[in-house]
Short mmCIF file of C-alpha atoms in Angstrom, two decimals:
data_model
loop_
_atom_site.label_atom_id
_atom_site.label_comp_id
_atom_site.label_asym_id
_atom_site.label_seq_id
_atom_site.Cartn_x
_atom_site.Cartn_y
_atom_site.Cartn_z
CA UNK S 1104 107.97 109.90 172.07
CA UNK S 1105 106.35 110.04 168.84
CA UNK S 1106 109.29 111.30 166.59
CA UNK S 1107 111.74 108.64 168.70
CA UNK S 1108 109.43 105.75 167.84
CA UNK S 1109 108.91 107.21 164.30
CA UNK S 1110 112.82 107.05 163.94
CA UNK S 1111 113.45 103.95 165.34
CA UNK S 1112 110.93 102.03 162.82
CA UNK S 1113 112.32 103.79 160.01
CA UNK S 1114 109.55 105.72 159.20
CA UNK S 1115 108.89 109.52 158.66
CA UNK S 1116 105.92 111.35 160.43
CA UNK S 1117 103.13 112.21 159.03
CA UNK S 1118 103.12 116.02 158.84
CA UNK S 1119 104.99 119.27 157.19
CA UNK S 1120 107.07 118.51 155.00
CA UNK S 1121 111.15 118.50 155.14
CA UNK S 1122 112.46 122.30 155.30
CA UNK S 1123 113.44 123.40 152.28
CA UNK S 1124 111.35 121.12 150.35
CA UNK S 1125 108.24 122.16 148.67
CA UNK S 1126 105.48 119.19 147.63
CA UNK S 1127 105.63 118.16 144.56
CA UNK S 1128 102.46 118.29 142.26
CA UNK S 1129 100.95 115.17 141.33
CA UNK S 1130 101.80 114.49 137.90
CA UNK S 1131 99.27 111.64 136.82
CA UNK S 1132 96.20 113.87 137.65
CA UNK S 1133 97.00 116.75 136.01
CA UNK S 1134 99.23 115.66 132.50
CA UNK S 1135 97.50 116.27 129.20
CA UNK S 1136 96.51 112.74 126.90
CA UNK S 1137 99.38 112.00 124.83
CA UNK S 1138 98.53 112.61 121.52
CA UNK S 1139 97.36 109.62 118.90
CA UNK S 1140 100.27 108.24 116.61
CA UNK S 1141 99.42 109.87 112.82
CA UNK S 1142 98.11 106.75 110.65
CA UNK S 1143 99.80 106.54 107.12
CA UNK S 1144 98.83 104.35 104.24
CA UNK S 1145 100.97 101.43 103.47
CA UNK S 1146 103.65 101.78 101.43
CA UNK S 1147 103.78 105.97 101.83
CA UNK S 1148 107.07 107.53 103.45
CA UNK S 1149 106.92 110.78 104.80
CA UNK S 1150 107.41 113.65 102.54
CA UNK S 1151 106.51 111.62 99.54
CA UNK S 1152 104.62 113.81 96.63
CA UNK S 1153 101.66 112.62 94.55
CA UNK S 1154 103.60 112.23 91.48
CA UNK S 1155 106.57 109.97 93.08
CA UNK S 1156 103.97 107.89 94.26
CA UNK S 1157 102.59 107.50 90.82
CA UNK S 1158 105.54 107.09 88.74
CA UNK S 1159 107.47 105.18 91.60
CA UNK S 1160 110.68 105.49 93.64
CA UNK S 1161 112.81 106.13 90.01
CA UNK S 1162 110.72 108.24 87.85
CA UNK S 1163 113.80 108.58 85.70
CA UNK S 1164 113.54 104.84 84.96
CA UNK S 1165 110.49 105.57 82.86
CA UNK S 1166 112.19 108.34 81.12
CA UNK S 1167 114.97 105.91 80.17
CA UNK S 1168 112.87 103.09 78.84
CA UNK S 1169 109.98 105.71 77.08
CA UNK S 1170 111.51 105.01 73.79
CA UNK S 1171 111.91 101.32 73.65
CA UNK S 1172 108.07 100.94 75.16
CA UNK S 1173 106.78 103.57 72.52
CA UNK S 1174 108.69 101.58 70.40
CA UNK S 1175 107.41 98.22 70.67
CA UNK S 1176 103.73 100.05 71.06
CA UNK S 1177 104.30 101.34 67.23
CA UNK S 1178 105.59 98.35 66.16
CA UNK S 1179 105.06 95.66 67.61
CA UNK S 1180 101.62 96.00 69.34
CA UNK S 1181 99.45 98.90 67.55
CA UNK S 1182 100.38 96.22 64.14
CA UNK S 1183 99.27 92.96 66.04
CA UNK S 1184 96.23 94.62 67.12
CA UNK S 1185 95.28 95.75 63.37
CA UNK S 1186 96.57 92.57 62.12
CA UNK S 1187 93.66 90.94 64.68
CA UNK S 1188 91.24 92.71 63.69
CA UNK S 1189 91.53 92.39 59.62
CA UNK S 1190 91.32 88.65 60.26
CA UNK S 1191 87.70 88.99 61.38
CA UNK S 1192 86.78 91.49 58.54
CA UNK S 1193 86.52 91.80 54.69
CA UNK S 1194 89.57 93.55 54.50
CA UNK S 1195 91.47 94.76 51.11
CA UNK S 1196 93.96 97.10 50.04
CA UNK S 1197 92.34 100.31 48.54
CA UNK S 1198 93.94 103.41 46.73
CA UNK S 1199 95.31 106.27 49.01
CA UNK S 1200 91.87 108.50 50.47
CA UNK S 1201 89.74 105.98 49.23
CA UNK S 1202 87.03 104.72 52.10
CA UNK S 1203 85.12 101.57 51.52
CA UNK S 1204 83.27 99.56 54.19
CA UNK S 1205 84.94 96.69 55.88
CA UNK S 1206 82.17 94.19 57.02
CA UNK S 1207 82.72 91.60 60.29
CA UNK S 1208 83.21 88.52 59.21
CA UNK S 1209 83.43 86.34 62.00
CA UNK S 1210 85.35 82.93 61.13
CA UNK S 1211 85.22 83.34 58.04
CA UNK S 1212 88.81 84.05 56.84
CA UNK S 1213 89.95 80.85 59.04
CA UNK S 1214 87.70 79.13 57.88
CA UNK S 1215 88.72 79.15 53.99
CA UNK S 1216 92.26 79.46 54.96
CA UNK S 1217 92.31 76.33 56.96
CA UNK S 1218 91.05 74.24 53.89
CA UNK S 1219 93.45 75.14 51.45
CA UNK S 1220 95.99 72.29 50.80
CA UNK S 1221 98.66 75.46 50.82
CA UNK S 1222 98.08 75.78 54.22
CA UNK S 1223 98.13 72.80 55.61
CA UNK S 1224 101.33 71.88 53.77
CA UNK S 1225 102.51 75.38 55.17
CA UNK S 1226 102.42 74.67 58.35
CA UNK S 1227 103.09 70.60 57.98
CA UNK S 1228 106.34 71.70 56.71
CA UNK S 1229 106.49 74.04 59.80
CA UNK S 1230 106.55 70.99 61.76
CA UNK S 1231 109.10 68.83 60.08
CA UNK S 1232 111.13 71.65 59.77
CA UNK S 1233 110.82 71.41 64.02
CA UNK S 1234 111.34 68.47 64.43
CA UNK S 1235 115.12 68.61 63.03
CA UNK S 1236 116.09 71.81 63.78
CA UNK S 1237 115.13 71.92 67.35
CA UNK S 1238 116.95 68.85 68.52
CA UNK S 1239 119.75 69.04 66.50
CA UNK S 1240 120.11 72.79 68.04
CA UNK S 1241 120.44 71.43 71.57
CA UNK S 1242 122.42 68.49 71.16
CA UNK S 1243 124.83 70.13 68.39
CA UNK S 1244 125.19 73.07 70.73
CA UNK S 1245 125.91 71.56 73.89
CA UNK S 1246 128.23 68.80 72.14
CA UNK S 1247 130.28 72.28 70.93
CA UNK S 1248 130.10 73.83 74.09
CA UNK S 1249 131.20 70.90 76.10
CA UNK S 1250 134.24 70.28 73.79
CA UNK S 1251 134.99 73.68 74.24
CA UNK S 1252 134.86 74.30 77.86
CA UNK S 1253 137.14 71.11 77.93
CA UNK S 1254 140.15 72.67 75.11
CA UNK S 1255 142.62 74.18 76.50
CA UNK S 1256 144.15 75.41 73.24
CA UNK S 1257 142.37 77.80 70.49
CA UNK S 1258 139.29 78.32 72.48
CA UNK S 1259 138.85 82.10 71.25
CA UNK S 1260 139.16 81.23 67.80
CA UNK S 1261 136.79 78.34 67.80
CA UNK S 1262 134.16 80.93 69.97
CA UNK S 1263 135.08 83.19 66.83
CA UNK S 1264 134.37 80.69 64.17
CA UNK S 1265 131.60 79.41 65.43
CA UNK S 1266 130.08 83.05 65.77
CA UNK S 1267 130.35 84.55 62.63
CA UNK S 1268 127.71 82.80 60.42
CA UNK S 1269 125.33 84.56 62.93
CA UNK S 1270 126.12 87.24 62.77
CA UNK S 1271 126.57 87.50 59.03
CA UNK S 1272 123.80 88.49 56.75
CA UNK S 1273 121.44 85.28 55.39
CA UNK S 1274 121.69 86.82 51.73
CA UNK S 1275 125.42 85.67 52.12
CA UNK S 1276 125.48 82.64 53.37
CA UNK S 1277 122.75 81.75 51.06
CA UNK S 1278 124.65 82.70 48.37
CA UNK S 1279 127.51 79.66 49.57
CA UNK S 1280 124.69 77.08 50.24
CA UNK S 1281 123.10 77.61 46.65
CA UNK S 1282 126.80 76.87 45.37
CA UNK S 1283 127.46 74.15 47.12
CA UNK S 1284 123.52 72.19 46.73
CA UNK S 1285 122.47 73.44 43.22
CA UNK S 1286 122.69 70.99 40.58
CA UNK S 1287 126.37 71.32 39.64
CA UNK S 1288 127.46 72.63 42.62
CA UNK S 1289 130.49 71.31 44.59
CA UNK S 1290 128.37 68.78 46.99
CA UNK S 1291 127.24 67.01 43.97
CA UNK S 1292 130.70 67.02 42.29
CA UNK S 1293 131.97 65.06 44.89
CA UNK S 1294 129.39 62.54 45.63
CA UNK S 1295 129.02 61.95 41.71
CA UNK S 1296 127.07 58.93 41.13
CA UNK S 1297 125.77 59.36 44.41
CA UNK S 1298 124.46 62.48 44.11
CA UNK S 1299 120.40 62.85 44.58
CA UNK S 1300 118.68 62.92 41.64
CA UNK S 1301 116.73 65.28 41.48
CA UNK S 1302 119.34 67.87 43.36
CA UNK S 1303 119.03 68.83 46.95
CA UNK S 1304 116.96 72.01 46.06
CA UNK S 1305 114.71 70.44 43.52
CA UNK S 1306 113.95 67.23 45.52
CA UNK S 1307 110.76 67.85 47.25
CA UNK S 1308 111.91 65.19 49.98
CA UNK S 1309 115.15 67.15 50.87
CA UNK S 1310 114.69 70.93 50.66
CA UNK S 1311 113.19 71.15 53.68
CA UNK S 1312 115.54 69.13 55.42
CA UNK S 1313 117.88 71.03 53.81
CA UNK S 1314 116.56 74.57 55.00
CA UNK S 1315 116.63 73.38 58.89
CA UNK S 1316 119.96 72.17 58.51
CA UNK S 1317 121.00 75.20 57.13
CA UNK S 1318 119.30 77.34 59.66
CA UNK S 1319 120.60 74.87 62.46
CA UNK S 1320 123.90 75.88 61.28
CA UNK S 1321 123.94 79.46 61.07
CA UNK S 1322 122.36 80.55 64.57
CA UNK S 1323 124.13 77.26 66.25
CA UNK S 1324 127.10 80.44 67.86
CA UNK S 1325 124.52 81.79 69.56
CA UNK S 1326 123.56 78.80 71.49
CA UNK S 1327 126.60 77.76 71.34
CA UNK S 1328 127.78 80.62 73.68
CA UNK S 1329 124.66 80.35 76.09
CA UNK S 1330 125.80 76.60 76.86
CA UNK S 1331 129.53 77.69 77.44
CA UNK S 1332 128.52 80.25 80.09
CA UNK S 1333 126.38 77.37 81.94
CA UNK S 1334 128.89 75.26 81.38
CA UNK S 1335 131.60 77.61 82.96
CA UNK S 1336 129.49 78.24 85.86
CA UNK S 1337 129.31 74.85 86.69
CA UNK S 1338 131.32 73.73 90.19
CA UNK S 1339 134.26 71.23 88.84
CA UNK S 1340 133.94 69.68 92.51
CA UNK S 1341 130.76 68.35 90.83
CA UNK S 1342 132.53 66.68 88.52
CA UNK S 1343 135.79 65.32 90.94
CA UNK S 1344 133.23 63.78 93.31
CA UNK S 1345 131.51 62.10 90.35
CA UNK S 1346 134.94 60.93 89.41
CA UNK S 1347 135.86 59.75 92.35
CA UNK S 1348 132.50 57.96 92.84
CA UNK S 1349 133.25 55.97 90.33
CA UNK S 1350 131.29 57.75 87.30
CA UNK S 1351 132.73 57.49 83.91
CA UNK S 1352 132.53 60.63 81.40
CA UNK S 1353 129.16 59.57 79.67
CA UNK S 1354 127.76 58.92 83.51
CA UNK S 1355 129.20 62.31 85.07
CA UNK S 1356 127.76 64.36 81.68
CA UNK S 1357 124.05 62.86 82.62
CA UNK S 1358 124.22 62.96 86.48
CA UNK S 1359 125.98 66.44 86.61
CA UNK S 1360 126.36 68.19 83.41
CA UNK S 1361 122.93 67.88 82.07
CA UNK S 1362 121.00 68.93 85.17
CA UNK S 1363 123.16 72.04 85.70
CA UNK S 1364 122.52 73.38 81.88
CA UNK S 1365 118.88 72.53 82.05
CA UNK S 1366 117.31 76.17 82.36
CA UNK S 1367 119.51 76.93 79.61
CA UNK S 1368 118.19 73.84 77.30
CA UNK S 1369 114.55 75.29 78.39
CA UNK S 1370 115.60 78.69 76.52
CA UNK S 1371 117.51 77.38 73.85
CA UNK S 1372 114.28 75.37 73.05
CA UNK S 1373 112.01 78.22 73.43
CA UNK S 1374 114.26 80.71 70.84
CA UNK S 1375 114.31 77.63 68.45
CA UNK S 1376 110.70 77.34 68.46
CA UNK S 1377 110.10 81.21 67.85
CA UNK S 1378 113.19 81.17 65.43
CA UNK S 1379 111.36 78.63 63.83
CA UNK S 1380 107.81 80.12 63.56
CA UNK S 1381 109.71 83.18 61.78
CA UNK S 1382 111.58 81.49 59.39
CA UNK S 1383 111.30 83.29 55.96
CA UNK S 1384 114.40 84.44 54.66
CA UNK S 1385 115.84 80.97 53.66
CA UNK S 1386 113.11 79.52 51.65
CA UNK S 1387 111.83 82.67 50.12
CA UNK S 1388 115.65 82.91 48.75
CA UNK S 1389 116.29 79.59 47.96
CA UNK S 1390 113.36 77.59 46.46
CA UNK S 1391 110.56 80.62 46.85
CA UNK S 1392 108.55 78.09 48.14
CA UNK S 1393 109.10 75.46 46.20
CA UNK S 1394 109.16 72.58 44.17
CA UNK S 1395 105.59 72.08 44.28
CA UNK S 1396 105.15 73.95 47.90
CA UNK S 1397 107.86 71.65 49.67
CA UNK S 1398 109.60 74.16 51.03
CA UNK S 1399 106.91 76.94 52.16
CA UNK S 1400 106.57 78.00 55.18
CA UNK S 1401 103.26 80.14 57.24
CA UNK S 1402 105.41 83.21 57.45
CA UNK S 1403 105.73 83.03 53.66
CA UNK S 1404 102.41 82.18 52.79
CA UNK S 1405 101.59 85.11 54.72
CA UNK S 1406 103.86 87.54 52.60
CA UNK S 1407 102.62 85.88 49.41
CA UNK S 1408 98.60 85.92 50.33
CA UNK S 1409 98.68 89.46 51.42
CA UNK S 1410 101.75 91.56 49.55
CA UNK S 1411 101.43 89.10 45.79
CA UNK S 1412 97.98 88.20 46.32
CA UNK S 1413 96.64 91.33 47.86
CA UNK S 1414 94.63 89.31 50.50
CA UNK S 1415 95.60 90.71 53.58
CA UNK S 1416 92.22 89.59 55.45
CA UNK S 1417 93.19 85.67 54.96
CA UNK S 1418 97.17 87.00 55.67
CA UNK S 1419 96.13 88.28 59.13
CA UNK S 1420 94.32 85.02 59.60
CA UNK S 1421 97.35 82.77 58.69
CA UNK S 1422 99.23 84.51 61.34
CA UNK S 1423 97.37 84.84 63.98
CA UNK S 1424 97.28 81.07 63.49
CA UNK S 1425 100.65 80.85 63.08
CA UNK S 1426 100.75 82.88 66.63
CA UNK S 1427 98.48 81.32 68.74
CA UNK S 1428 100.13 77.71 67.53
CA UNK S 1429 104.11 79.15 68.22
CA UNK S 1430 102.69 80.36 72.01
CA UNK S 1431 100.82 76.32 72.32
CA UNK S 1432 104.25 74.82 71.68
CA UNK S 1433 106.42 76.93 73.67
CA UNK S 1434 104.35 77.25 76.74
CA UNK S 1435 104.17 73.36 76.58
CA UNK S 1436 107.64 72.82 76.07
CA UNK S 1437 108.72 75.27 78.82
CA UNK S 1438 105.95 73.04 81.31
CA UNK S 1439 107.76 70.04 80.05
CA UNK S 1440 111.49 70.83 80.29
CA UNK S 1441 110.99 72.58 84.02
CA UNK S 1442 108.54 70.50 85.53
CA UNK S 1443 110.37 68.89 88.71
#
């Protein structure tokens, strides 16, 4: 009656089990503990050696840039930090094996090479020398780059032309400027009467104007070639929409042109302003300096004070000036031009 009941309800007696059928063990009493999940440091793949984890995922990447860094160590860096350091001592040039005692000085050096009226002219020149060069950089380079993006004809040899000052050596094209500005020289042939008197590179109001126009001229290709890329990168839907909006050329240049070149504007202005901190070549061959310290420059002050001088102490102290007041200006000019 049992089993009939049993079979009715659906259920299965309690009892022996089904012939043929053995019980089966009860896993969840007697399975080991799974094991705990090995903890790794962040960042560390498996298999990964001591070294790779030092030099990185590319070790060869070091081996490929060893000699540039060792490089700018020797020359750049292991130089700086001497050049710090003998413009906070008594520092002079001594005979080969010879050892004499280089006392701290402190201030000292900056001190007396701030009030000399050489320096301050040096480095008020500096600043006028700026303040053309720089702006007429951007808006002569952009102007070029704009009128080339828009020619349709001779666009490789106008890239060309405008290129090759450059890259051709400043003795050179030094050697054209002094023939066209001296006295007799074929600027002042053709003004005539009108010619300055005294001549461009005697006139202590126009050398230096002079020089930055000069430089402005020869490294305008470079810049000149970082605004055509922007330029050519630039969506010319931009400019159809401005069109059609309305906007005439002046209106579409400001609204569309100028905002899309504007990290480039930030770099040209930063290479002027180191371009400009270097500058040495051009008055050191044209005037030397001159007339009457119109046309010097820090950088040359620095190579006369220490190498014609031999005061390399008040040198190091110039440019480290120099330095720290190249880094003021371009760190607030980059703030400036990419603010929001």
């Amino acid at each position: 009656m049992t089993s009939l009941r049993d079979s009715r309800d659906g259920t299965k007696p309690a009892g022996d089990p089904p012939r043929g059928r053995h019980p089966r063990p009860s896993t969840h009493q007697h399975a080991p503990p799974a094991a705990a999940p090995e903890r790794r440091s962040p960042g560390r793949r498996p298999g990964t050696s001591r070294l790779e984890r030092r030099l990185g995922n590319s070790p060869l990447g070091l081996v490929l840039t060893a000699p540039y860094t060792a490089y700018v160590l020797v020359v750049f860096i292991i130089p700086f930090g001497v050049g710090v350091w003998m413009a906070f001592h008594d520092y002079f040039f001594t005979a080969p094996g010879v050892s004499v005692p280089h006392p701290f000085v402190g201030f000292d050096n900056f001190t007396e090479v701030l009030g000399e009226e050489r320096t301050r002219r040096a480095f008020a020149n500096l600043g006028l020398f700026m303040a053309i060069n720089i702006p007429l950089t951007v808006v002569l380079a952009l102007t070029l780059a704009s009128a080339l993006n828009a020619a349709t004809h001779w666009r490789g040899f106008f890239r060309v032309a405008y290129y090759v000052p450059y890259v051709t050596a400043s003795v050179a094209t030094l050697a054209v400027w002094l023939f066209l500005f001296n006295g007799s020289g074929a600027v002042n042939n053709v003004l005539g009467p009108w010619a300055p008197d005294p001549s461009w590179l005697a006139n202590k109001h126009l050398v230096m104007p002079l020089i930055a126009v000069y430089v402005t001229w020869k490294q305008l290709g470079f810049y000149v070639l970082l605004y055509l890329a922007a330029l050519q990168n630039v969506p010319k839907e931009l400019h159809e929409a401005a069109v059609t909006d309305g906007a005439g050329r002046w209106q579409a240049f400001r609204a569309v042109t100028l905002p899309a070149v504007r990290p480039v504007t930030s770099l040209v202005i930063l290479l002027s302003i180191i371009t400009a901190g270097q500058i040495f070549t051009e008055p050191f061959l044209l005037t030397g300096g001159g007339p009457s310290g119109a046309s010097l420059t820090p950088a040359l002050l620095v190579y006369q004070r220490g190498i014609e001088q031999g005061e390399p102490d008040a040198a190091a102290a110039i440019g480290l000036i120099l330095v720290t007041g190249v880094l003021i200006i371009a760190t607030v000019a980059r703030r400036v031009m990419e603010r929001d």
